[in-house]
CSV table of C-alpha atoms in Angstrom, one decimal:
chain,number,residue,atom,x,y,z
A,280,UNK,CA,0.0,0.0,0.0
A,281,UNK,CA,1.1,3.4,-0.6
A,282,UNK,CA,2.2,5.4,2.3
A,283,UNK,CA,0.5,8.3,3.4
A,284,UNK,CA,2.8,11.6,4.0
A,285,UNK,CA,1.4,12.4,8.0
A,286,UNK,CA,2.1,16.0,9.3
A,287,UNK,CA,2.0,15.9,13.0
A,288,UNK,CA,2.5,18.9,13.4
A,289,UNK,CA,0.2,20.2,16.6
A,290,UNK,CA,-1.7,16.8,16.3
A,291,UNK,CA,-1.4,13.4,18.6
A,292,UNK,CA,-1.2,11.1,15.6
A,293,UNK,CA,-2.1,7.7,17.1
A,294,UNK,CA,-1.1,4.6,15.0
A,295,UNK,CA,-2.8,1.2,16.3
A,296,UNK,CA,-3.9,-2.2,15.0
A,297,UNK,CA,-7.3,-2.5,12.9
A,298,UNK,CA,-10.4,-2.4,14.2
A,299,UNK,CA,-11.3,-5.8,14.4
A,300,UNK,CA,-15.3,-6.9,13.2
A,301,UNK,CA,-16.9,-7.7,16.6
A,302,UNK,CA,-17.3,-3.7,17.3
A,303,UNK,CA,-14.8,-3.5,20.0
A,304,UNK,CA,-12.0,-0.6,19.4
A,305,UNK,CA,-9.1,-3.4,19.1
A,306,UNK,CA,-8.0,-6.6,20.5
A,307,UNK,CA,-4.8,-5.1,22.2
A,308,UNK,CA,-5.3,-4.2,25.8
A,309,UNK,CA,-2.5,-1.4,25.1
A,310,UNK,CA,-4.1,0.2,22.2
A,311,UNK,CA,-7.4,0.2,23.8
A,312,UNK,CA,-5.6,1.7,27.0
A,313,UNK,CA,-3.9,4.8,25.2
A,314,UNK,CA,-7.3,5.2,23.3
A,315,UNK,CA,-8.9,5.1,26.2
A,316,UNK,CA,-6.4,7.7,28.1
A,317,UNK,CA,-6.6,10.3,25.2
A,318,UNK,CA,-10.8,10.3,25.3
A,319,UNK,CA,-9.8,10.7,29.4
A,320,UNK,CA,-7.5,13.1,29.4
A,321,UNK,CA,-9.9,14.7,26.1
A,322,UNK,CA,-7.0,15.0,23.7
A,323,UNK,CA,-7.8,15.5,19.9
A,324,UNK,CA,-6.4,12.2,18.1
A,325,UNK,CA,-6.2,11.1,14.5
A,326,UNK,CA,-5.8,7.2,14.3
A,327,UNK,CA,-3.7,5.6,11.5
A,328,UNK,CA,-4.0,1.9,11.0
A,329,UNK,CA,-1.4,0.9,9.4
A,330,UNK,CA,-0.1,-1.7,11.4
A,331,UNK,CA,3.5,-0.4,11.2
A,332,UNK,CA,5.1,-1.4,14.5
A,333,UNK,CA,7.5,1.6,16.2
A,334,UNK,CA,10.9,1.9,16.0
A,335,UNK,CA,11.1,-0.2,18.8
A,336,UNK,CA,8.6,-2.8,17.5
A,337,UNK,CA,6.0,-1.4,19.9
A,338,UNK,CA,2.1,-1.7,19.1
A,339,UNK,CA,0.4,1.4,20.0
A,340,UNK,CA,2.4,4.3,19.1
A,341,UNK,CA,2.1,8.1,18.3
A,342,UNK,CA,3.5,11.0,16.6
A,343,UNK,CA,3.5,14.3,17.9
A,344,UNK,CA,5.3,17.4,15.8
A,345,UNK,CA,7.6,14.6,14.3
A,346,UNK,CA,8.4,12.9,17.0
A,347,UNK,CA,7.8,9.2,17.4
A,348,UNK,CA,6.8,8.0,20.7
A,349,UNK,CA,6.3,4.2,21.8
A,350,UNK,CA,5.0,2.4,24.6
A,351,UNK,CA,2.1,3.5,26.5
A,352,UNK,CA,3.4,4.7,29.5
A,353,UNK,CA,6.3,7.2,28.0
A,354,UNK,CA,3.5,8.6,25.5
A,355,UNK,CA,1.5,8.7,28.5
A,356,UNK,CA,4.7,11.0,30.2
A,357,UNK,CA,5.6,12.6,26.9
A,358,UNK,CA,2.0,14.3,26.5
A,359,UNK,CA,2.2,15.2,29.9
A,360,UNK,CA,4.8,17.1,29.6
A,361,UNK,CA,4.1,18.5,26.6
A,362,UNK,CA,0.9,19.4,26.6
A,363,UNK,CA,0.6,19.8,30.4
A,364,UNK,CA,-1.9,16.9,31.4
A,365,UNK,CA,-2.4,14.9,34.0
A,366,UNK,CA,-4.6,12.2,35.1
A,367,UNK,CA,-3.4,11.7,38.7
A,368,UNK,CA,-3.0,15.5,39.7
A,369,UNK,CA,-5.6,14.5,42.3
A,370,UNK,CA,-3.7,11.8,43.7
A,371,UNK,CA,-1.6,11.6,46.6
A,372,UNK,CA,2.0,10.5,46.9
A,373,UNK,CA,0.7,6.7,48.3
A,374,UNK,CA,-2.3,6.8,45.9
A,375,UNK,CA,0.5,7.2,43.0
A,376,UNK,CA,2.1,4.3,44.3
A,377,UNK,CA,-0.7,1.9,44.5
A,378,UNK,CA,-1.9,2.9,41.0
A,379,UNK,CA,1.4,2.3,39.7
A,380,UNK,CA,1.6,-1.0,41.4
A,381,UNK,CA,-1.6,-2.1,40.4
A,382,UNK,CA,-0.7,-0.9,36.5
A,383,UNK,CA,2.5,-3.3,36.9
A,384,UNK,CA,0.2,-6.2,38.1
A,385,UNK,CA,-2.2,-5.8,35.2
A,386,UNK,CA,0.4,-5.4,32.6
A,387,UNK,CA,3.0,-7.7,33.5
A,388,UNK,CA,1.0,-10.8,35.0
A,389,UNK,CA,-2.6,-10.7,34.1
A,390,UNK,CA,-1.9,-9.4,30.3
A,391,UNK,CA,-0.5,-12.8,29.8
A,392,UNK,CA,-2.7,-14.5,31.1
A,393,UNK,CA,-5.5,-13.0,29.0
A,394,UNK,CA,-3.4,-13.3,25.8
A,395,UNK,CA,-3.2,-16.9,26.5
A,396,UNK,CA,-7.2,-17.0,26.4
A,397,UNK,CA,-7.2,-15.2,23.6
A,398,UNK,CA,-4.3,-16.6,21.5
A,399,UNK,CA,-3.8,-20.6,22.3
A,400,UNK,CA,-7.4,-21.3,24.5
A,401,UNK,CA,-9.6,-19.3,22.6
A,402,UNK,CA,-8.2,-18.7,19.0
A,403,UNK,CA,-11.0,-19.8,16.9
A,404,UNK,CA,-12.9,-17.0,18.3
A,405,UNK,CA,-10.4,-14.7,17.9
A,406,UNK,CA,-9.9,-15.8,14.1
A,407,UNK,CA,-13.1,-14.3,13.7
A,408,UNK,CA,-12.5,-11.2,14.9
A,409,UNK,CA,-9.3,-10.0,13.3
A,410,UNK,CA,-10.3,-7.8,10.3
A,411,UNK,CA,-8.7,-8.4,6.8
A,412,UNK,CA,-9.9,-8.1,3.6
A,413,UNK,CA,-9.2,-9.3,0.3
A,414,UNK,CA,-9.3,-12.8,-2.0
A,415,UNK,CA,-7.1,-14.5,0.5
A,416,UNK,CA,-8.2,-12.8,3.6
A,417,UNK,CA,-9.5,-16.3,5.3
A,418,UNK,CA,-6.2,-17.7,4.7
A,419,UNK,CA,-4.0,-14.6,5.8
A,420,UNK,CA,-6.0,-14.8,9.1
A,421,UNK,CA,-5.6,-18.0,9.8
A,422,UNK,CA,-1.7,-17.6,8.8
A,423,UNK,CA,-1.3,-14.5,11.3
A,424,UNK,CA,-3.6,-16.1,14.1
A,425,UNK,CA,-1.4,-19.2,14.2
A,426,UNK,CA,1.7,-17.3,14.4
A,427,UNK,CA,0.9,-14.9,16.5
A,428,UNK,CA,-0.2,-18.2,18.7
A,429,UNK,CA,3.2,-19.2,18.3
A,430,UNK,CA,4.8,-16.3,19.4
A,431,UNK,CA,3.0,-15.5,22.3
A,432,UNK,CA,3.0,-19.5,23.9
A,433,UNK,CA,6.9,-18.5,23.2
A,434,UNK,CA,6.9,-14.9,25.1
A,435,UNK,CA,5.0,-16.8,27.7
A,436,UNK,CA,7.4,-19.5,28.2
A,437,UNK,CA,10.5,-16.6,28.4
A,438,UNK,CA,8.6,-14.7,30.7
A,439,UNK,CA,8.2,-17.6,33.2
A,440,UNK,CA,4.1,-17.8,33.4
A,441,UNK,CA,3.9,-19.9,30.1
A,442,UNK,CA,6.1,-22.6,32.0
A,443,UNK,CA,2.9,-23.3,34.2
A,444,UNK,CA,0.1,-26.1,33.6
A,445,UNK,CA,-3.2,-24.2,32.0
A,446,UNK,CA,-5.3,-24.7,35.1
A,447,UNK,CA,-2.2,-22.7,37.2
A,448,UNK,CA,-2.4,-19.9,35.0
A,449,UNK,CA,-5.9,-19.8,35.0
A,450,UNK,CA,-5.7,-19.5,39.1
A,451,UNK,CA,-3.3,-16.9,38.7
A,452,UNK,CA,-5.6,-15.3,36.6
A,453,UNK,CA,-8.3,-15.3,39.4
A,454,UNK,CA,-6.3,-14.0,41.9
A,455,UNK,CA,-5.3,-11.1,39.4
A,456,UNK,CA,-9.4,-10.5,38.9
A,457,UNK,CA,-10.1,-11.0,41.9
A,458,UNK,CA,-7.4,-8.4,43.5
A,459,UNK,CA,-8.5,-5.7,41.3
A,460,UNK,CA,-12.5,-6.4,42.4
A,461,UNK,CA,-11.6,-6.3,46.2
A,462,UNK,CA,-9.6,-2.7,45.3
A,463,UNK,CA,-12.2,-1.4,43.5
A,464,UNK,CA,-15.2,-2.2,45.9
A,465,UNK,CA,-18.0,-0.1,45.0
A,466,UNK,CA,-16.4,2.9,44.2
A,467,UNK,CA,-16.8,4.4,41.0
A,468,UNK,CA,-13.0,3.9,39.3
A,469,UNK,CA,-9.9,2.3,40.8
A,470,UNK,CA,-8.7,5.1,43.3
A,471,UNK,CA,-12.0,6.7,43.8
A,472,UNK,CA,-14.8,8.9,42.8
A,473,UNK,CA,-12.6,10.6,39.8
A,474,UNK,CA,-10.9,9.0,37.0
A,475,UNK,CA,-7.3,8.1,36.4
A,476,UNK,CA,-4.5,7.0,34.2
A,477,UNK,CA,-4.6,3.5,36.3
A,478,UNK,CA,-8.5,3.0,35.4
A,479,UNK,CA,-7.1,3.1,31.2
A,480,UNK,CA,-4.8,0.2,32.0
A,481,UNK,CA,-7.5,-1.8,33.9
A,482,UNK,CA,-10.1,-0.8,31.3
A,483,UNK,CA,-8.0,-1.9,28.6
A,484,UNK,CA,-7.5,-5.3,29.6
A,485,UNK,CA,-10.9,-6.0,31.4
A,486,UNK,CA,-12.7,-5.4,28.4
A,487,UNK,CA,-10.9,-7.7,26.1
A,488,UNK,CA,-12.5,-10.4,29.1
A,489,UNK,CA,-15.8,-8.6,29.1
A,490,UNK,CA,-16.3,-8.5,24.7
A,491,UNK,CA,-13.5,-10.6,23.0
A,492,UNK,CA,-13.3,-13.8,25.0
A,493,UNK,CA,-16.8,-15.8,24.3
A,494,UNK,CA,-17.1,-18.4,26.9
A,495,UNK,CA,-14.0,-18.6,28.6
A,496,UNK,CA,-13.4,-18.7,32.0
A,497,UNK,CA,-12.6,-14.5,32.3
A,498,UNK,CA,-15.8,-14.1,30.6
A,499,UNK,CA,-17.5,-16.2,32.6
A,500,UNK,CA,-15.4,-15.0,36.3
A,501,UNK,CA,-16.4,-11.4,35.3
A,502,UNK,CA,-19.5,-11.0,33.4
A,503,UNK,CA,-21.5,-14.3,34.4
A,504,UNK,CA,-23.7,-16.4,31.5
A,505,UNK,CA,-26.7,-15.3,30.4
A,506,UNK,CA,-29.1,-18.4,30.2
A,507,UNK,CA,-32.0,-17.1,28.5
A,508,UNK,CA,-33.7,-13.9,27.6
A,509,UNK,CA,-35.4,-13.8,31.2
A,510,UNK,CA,-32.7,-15.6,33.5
A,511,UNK,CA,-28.6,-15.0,33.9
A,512,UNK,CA,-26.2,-15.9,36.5
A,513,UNK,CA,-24.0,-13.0,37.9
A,514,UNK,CA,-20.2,-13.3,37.7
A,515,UNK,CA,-18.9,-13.6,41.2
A,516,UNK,CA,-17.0,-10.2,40.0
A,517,UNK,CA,-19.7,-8.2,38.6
A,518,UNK,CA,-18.5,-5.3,40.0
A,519,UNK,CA,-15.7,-5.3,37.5
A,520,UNK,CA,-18.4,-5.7,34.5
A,521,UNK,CA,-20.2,-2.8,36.4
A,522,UNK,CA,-17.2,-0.8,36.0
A,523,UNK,CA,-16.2,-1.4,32.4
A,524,UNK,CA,-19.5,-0.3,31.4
A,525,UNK,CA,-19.3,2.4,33.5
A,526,UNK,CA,-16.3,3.8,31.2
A,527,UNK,CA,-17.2,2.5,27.9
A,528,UNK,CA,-20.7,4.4,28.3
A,529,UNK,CA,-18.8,8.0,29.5
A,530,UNK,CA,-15.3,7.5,27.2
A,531,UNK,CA,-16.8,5.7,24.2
A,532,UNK,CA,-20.7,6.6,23.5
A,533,UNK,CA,-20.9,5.4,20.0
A,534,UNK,CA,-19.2,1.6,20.9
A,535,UNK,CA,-22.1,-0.9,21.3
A,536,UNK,CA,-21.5,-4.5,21.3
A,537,UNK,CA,-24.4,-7.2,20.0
A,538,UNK,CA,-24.5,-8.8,22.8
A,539,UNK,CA,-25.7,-5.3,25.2
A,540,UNK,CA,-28.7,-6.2,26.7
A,541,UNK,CA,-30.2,-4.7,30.1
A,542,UNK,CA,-28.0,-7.0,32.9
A,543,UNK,CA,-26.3,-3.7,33.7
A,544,UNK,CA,-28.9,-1.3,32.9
A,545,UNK,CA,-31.8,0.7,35.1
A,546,UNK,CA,-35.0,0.5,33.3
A,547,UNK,CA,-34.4,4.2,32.7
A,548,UNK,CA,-31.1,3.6,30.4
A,549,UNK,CA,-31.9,0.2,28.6
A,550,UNK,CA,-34.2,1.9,26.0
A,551,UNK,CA,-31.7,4.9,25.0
A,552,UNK,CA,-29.4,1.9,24.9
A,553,UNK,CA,-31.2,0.8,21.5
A,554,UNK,CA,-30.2,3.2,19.7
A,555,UNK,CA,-26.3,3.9,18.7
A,556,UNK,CA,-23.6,5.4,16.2
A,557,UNK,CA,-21.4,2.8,15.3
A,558,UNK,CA,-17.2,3.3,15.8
A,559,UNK,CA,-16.4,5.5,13.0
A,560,UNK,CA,-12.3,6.4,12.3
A,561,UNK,CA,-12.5,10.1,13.5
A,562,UNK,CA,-10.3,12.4,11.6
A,563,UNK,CA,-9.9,14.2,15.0
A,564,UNK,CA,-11.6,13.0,18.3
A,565,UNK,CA,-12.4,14.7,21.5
A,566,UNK,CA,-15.2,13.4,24.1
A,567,UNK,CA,-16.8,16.4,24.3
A,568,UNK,CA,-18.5,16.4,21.3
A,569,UNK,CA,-19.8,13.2,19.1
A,570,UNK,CA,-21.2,12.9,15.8
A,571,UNK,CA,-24.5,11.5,14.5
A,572,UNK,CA,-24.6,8.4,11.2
A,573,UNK,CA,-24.6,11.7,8.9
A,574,UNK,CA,-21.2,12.9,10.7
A,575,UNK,CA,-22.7,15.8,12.2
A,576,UNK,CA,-21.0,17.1,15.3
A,577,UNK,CA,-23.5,17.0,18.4
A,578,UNK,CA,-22.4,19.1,21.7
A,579,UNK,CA,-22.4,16.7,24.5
A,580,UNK,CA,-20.7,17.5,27.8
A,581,UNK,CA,-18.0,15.4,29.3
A,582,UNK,CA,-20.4,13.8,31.6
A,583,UNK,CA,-23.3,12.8,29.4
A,584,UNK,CA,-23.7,10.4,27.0
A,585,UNK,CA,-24.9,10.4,23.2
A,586,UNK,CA,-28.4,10.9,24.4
A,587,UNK,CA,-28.0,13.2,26.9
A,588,UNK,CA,-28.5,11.0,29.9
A,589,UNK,CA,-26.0,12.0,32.4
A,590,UNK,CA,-23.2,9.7,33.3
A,591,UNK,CA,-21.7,11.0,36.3
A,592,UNK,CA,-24.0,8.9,39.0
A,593,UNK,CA,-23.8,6.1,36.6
A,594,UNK,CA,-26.4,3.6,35.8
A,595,UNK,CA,-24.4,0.8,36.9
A,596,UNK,CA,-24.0,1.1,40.6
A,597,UNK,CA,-23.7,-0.8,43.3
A,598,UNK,CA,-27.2,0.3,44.8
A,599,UNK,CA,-28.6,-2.3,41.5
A,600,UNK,CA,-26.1,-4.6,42.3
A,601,UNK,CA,-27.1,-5.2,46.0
A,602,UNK,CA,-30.8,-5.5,44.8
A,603,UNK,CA,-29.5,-8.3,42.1
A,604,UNK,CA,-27.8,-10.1,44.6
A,605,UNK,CA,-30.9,-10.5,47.1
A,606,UNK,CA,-33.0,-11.7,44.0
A,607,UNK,CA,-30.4,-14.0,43.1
């Protein structure tokens, strides 16, 4: 394909993998994470998808007045110091710490653990996902699915986790999942009542549980299985579903997922919930404003979602999930 000449001048150029055809942004945890942290921090983006890896062979990546920054967590640092954000300006010096450390649990333990699920356990699924297109676009999938099975059973095996049986990694797993529900409790984000830079990491990776890994046992440990249209059994950590739906409503109002139906809606939200844009590639994106199927911009406020309907005492609290739990 010929290259396109990008001027990044003034402008966050975010390059990333494809969107893949289930609806979600992307099956990376880290380019849903520095998605995520730009709608956060409400920094105009452009995505690229050109699936050229950094300089350093990093997936995401950005570019910023011709500069080329990789990994998430020095873009995170490089835009704040160059544009003077920051998530975590309300956090104290042990808050910082624990955010850090929890960051460091979720990206260098439980990642793998999910990548596992999706790669080896669960790559059928995944298969049909990945968007390519062309006459041999069956075959180039299956091709880059069973490599990229390869490599990752070999990164886990370098890393030490991929030495364990499957049912140990799946413990570890649950202890990961299980660490961030008891931290999170039933407040609103990781370290309280206002977003953070952590709550991108944990969002990133939860949701690939929550909406790219059909019947496995994340799925299952977080968002429970829905046995018919009028009966479902709760994840033991439906806080955790609670709370990715709590973001993807606020950070990402025009991402709905076939399977949405009303287990973590008030009767209030659940019919606004029918109606949705689908994920378009912004030219430039900020989440205060959103754009209708004919592209036109619509003023929302950081706090309110496509419809209007305020987001800041979210529909999914834990007020509906006591009353779930005494039903069930």
């Amino acid at each position: 394909r010929k290259e396109e000449e990008l001027d990044s001048k003034d402008a966050i150029i975010l390059h990333q993998f494809s969107r893949p055809r289930n609806g979600v942004p992307s099956l990376s945890p880290f380019c849903l994470k520095m998605e995520t942290y730009l709608r956060m921090a409400d920094l105009p983006y452009q995505n690229y998808f050109d699936g050229k890896l950094s300089p350093q062979g990093k997936m995401p990546w950005i570019e910023y007045n011709h500069k080329k920054v990789s990994g998430t967590e020095f873009i995170i640092d490089f835009l704040e110091e160059k544009l003077g954000v920051n998530l975590n300006k309300h956090l104290g010096p042990h808050e910082r710490a624990v955010s850090r450390a929890v960051t460091k649990m979720v990206e260098e333990h439980l990642y793998w653990t999910l990548a596992y699920c999706q790669w080896v356990e669960n790559l059928h699924e995944t298969q049909k996902m990945v968007s390519l297109f062309g006459p041999f676009s069956d075959l180039l999938k299956w091709i880059f699915c069973h490599l990229t099975k390869g490599i990752v059973k070999r990164e886990m095996y370098g890393h030490g986790i991929g030495r364990f049986s499957e049912e140990e990694m799946y413990t570890l797993m649950e202890k990961d999942m299980r660490t961030l529900a008891g931290l999170l409790g039933d407040k609103k984000y990781i370290m309280g009542s206002t977003v953070s830079t952590v709550d991108a990491t944990v969002f990133g990776h939860l949701a690939q549980a929550m909406w790219t890994l059909p019947g496995t046992r994340p799925e299952r440990l977080i968002k429970g299985k829905k046995l018919n249209l009028l009966c479902c059994v709760w994840g033991e950590l439906i806080n955790l579903a609670m709370y990715c739906e709590r973001i993807r409503r606020k950070f990402w109002p025009e991402w709905h997922h076939d399977d949405d139906n009303t287990l973590y809606e008030s009767e209030e939200s659940s019919e606004a919930s029918k109606t949705y844009s689908p994920l378009q590639d912004f030219s430039f994106y900020s989440r205060t404003e959103t754009f209708d199927e004919e592209g036109n911009s619509i003023s929302q406020t950081p706090d309110t979602d496509y419809t209007g309907h305020s987001l800041f005492d979210s529909d999914v609290d834990m007020d509906e999930y006591r009353d779930h739990e005494q039903c069930k």
